[in-house]
Coordinates of C-alpha atoms in Angstrom, one line a residue:
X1 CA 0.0 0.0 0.0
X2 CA 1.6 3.2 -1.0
X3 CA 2.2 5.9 1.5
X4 CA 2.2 2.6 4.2
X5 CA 4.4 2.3 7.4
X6 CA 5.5 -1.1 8.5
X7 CA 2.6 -2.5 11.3
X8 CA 5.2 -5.1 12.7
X9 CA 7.7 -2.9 13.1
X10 CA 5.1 -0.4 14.9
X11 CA 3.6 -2.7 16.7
X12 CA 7.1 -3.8 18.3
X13 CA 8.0 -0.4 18.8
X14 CA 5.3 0.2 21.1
X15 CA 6.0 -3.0 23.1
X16 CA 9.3 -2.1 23.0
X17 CA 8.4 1.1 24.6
X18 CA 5.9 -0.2 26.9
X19 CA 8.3 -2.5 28.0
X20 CA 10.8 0.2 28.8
X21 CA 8.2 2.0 30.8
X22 CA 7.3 -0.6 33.1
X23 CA 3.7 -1.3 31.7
X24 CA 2.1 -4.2 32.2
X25 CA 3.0 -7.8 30.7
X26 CA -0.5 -8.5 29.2
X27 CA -0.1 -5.1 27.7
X28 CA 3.7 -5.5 26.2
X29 CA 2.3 -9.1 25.6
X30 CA -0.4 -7.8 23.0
X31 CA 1.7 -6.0 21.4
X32 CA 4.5 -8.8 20.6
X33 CA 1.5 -11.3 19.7
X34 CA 0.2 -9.1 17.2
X35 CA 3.4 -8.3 15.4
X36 CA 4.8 -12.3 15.7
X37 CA 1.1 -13.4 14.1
X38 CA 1.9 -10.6 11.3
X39 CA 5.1 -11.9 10.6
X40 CA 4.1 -15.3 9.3
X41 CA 1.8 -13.6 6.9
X42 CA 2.0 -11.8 2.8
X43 CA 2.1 -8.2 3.3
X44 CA -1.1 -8.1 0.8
X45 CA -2.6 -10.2 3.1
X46 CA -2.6 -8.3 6.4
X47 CA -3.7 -5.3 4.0
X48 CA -6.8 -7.3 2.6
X49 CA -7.5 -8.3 6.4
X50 CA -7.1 -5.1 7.6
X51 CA -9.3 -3.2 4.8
X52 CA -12.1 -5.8 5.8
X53 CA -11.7 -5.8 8.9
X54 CA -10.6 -9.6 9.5
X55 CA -7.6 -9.0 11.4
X56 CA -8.9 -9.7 14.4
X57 CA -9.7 -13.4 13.2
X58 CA -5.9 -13.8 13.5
X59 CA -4.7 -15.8 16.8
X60 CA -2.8 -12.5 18.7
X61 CA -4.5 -10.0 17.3
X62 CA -7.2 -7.7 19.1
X63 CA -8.9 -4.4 18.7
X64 CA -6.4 -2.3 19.6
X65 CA -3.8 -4.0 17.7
X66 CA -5.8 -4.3 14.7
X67 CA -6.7 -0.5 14.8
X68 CA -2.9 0.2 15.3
X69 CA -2.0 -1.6 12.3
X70 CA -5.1 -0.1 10.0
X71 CA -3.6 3.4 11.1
X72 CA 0.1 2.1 10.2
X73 CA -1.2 0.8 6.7
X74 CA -2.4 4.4 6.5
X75 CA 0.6 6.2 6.8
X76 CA -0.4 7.4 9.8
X77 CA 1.5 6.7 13.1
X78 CA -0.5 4.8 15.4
X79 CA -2.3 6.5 17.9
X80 CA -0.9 4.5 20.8
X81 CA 2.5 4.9 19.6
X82 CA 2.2 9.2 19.4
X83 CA 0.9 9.1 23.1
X84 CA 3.9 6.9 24.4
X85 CA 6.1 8.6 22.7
X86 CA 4.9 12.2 24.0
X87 CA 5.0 10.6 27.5
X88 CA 8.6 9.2 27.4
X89 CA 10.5 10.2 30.9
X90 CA 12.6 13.1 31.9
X91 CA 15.7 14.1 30.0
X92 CA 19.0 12.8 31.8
X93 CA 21.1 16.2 32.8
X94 CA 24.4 17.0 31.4
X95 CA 26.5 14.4 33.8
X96 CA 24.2 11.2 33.2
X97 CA 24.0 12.1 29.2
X98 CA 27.8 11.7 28.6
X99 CA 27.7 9.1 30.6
X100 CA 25.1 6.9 28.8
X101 CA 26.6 8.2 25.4
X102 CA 29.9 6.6 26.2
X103 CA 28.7 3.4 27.0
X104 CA 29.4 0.8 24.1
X105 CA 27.2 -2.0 25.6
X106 CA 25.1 -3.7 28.2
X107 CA 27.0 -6.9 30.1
X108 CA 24.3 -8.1 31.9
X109 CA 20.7 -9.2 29.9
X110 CA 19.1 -12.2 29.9
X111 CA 16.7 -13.9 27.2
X112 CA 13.9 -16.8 27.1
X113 CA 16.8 -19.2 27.2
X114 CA 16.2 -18.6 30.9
X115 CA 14.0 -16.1 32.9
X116 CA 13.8 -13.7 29.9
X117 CA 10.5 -13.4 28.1
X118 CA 12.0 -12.8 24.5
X119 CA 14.4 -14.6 21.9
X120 CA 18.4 -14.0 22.4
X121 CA 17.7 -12.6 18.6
X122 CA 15.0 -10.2 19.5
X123 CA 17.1 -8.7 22.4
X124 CA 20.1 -8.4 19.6
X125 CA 18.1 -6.6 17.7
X126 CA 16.6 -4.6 20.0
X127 CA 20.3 -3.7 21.1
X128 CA 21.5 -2.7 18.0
X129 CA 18.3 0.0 17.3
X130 CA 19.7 1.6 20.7
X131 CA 23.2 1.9 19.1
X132 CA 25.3 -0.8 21.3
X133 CA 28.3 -2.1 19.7
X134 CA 28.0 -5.4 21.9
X135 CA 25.5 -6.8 24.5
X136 CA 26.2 -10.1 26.6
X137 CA 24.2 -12.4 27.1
X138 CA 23.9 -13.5 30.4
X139 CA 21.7 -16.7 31.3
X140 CA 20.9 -18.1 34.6
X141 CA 23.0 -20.7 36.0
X142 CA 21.6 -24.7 37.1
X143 CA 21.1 -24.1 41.1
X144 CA 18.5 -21.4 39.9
X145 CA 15.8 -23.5 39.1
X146 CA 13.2 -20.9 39.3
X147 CA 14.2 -19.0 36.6
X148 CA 15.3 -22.4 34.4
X149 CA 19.2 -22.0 34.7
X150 CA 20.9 -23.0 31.8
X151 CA 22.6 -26.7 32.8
X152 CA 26.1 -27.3 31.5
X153 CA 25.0 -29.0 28.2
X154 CA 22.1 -26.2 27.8
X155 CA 25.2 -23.7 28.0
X156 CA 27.4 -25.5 25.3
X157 CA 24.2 -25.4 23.0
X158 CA 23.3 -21.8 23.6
X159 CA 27.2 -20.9 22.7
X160 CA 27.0 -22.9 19.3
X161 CA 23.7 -21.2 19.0
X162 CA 24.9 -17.6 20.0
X163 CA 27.8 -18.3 17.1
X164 CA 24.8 -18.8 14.3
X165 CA 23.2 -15.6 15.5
X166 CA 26.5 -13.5 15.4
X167 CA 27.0 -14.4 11.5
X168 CA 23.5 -13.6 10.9
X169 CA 23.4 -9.8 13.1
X170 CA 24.5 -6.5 11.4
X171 CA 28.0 -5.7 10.9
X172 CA 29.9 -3.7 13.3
X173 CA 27.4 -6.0 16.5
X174 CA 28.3 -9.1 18.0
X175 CA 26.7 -10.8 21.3
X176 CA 29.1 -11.7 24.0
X177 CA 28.6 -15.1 25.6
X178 CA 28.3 -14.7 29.2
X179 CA 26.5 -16.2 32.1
X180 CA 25.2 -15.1 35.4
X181 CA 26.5 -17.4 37.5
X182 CA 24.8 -18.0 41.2
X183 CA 27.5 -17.8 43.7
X184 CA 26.7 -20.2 45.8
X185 CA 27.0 -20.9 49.9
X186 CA 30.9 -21.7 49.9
X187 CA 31.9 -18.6 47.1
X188 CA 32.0 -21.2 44.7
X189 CA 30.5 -20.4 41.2
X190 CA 27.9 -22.5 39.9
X191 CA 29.2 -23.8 36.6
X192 CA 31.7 -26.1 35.0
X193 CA 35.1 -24.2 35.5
X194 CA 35.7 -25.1 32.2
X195 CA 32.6 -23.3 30.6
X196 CA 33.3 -20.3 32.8
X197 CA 36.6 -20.0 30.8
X198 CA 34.9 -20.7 27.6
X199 CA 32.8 -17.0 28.5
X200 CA 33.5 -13.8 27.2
X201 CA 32.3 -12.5 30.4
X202 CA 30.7 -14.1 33.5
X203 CA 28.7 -11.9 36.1
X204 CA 28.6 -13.9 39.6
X205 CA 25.3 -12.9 41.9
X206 CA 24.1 -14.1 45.3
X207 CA 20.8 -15.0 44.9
X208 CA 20.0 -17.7 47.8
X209 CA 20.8 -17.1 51.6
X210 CA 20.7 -13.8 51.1
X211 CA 19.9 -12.7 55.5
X212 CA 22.8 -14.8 56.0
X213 CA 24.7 -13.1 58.9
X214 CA 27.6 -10.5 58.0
X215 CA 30.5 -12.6 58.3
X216 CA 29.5 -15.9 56.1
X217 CA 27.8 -13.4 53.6
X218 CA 31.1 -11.2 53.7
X219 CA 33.0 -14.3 53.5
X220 CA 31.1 -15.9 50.8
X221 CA 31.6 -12.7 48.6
X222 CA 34.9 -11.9 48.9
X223 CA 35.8 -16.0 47.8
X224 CA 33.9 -15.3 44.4
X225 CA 35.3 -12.2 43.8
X226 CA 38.7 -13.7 44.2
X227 CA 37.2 -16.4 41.1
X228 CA 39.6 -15.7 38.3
X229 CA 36.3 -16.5 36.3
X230 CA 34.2 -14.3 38.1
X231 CA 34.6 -10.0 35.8
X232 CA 31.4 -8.5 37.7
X233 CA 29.8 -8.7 40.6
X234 CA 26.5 -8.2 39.9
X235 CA 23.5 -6.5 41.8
X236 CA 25.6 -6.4 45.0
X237 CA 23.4 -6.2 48.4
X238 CA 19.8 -8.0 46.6
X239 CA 17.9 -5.7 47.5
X240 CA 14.4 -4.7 45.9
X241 CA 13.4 -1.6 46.5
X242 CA 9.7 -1.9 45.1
X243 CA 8.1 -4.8 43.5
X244 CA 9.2 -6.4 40.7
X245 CA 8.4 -4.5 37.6
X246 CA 5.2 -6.1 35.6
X247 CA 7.5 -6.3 31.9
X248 CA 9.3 -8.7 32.9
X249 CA 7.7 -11.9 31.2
X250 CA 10.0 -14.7 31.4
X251 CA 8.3 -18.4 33.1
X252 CA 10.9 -17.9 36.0
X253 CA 9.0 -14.5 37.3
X254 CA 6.4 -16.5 38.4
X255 CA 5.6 -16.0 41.7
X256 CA 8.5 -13.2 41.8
X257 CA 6.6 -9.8 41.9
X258 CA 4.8 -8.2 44.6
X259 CA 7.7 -7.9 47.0
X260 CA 10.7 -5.6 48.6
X261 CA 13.7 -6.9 49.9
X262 CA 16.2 -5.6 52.4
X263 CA 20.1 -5.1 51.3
X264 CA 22.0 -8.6 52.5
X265 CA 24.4 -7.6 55.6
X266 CA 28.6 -7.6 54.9
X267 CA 31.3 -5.4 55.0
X268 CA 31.2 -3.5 52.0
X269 CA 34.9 -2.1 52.7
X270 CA 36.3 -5.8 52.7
X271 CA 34.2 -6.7 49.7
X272 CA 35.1 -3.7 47.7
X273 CA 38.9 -3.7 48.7
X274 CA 38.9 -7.4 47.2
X275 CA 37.1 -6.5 44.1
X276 CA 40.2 -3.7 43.6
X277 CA 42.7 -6.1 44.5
X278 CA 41.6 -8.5 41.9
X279 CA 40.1 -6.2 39.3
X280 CA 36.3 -7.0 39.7
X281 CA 34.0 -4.6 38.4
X282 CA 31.1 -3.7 40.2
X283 CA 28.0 -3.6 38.4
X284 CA 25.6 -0.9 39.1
X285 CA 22.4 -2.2 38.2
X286 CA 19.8 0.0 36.3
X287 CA 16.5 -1.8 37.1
X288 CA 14.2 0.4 38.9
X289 CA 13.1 -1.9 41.6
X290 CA 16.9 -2.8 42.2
X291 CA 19.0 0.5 42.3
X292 CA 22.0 -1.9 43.6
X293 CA 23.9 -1.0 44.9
X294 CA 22.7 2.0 47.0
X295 CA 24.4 5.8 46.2
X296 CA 26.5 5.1 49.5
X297 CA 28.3 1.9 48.6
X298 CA 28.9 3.2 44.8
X299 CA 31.0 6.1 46.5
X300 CA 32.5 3.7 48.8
X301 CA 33.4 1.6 45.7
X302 CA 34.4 4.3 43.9
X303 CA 36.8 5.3 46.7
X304 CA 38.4 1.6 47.3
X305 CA 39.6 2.1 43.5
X306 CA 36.6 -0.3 41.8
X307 CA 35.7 -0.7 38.4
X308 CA 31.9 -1.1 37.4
X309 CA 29.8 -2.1 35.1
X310 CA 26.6 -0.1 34.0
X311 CA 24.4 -2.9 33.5
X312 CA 20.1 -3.4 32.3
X313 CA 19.7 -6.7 33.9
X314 CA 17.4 -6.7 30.9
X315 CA 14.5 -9.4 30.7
X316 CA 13.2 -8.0 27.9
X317 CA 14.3 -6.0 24.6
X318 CA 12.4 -2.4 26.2
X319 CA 14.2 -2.7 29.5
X320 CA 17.5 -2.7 27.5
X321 CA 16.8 1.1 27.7
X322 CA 17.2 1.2 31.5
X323 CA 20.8 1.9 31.6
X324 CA 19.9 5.9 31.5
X325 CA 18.6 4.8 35.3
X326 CA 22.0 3.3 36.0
X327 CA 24.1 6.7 34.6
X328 CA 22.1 8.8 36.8
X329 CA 22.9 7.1 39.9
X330 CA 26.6 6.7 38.6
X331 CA 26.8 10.3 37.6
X332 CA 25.6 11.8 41.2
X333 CA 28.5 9.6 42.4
X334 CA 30.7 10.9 40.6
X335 CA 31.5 7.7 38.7
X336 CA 33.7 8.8 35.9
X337 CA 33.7 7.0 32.6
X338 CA 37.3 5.6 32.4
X339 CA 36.0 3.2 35.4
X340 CA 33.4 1.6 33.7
X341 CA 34.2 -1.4 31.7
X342 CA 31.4 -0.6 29.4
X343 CA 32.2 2.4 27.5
X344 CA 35.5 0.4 26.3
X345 CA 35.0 -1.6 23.3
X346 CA 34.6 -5.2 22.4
X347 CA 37.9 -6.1 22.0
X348 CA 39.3 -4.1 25.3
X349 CA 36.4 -5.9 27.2
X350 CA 37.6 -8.9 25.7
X351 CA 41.3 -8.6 26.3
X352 CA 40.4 -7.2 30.5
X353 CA 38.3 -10.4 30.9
X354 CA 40.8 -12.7 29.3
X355 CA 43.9 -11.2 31.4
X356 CA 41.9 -12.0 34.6
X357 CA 41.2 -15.6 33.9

């Protein structure tokens, strides 16, 4: 149709944003439905459908989505789409801008391989419209059942599988394998040691025991972060701020949202002098209901000589946006950009990670 936009790629712009704006799953859920159901059809086909008025017939498509894509086939941009975009947040100020500008990529996401509720292409993708050079792709580890943690084997097939994407994405992108890797009780990490070599990059959490008292949490930490394995220690204290946000859709949210957490109990100077001492970043994690870790142990980090790591935590391709939230906190801080391993590119990433192993 002449004078025509493209409906999928509307319709997964405004999941995308919806996503990114912490709507509601059923909501971002629509969305994706619609535009996957498209997919599989001749563009003259969704036309004919959507001049008489059949779309709807279409498993995933409803009223809403059917009028967005009639107004898309129109040339028009969809009314849903105008009104999120005129109510995107706050600009960042002059400090978190740069900051976000000079970030290169995102080393902490996670896709429907695990917990994440879209393919490790989609959040590629999704990557690459928001200008990364790189994003790594971080997958639960075994011991984390509830959010179906990739097991060894699973992890060798999701690295020949990550290979296949990488010759398929734009030039100039490439996904970084990675993992997030439970550390478990002992400080031990939670995968073969062999895989953990094979990474690019390997992010080590605490996600079990975590009002363990100070000295067996502070203990447990500081044995992980002397992991040669282990580049980032990710969403440091576990704490939840507010509930978790509805967007995220993976299976292994289930029965993971209405809740706030306190931070776990250590001693952030020990912790933080151990990450210096063996070149751990800390990761300063940009989901809203995290905020981990707090403005008072970035400083403190910042002031034992740490590294970090700006990361999404992403669980879906909108939330890959959610670094801006991260910059903020970094840049009131005072977190400058030569400490975080993300605004360095592929191959400096590459060649850190690899000297620490």
């Amino acid at each position: 149709m002449a004078g025509s936009r493209d409906p999928i790629a509307d319709l997964r712009r405004i999941a995308f944003l919806l996503e990114r704006a912490n709507e509601a799953t059923y909501r971002v859920r629509a969305f994706r439905s619609a535009a996957k159901a498209l997919a599989g059809l001749p563009a003259d086909e969704v036309a004919a459908r959507a001049g008489n008025g059949t779309l709807t017939e279409l498993a995933g498509v409803g009223d809403v989505t059917a009028r967005c894509v009639a107004e898309s086939l129109a040339g028009e941009e969809p009314v849903y789409l105008r009104r999120l975009v005129a109510t995107e947040g706050s600009d960042l100020d002059a400090e978190a801008t740069a900051l976000r500008a000079a970030l290169r990529g995102d080393c902490h996401t996670h896709s429907d391989w695990s917990d994440g509720g879209s393919p490790i292409e989609e959040m590629a993708l999704a990557a690459v419209e928001l200008g990364h050079e790189y994003v790594v792709l971080t997958d639960h580890s075994p011991r984390l059942t509830v959010a179906r943690g990739l097991t060894a084997e699973r992890l060798r097939r999701q690295l020949d599988y990550v290979a296949q994407v990488n010759a398929a994405l734009p030039e100039g992108f490439r996904i970084l394998t990675g993992i997030e890797v439970d550390i478990l009780a002992d400080g031990s990490l939670d995968q073969d040691e062999d895989l953990l070599a094979r990474l690019d990059v390997v992010v080590g959490s605490v996600h079990s025991g975590l009002k363990d008292e100070r000295s067996k949490m502070t203990r447990r930490m500081v044995t992980a972060v002397a992991n040669p394995h282990l580049d980032i220690l990710g969403h440091v204290t576990g704490r939840m701020v507010s509930s978790r946000p509805a967007g995220v859709t993976g299976p292994g949210d289930k029965g993971h949202r209405a809740r706030t957490r306190a931070e776990s109990d250590f001693d952030p100077d020990a912790v933080f002098a151990a990450c210096a001492e063996h070149d751990t970043a800390v990761e300063i994690n940009s989901r809203p209901e995290r905020q981990d870790p707090p403005k008072r142990l970035i400083r403190r980090a910042l002031e034992a000589g740490c590294r970090f790591a700006i990361n999404t935590d992403a669980h879906a391709p909108g939330q890959l946006d959610w670094q801006r939230f991260g910059c903020e906190r970094a840049a009131l801080c005072g977190v400058p950009a030569d400490r975080v391993v993300n605004t360095w590119p592929a191959e400096q990433l590459l060649e850190w990670t690899q000297s620490r192993a």
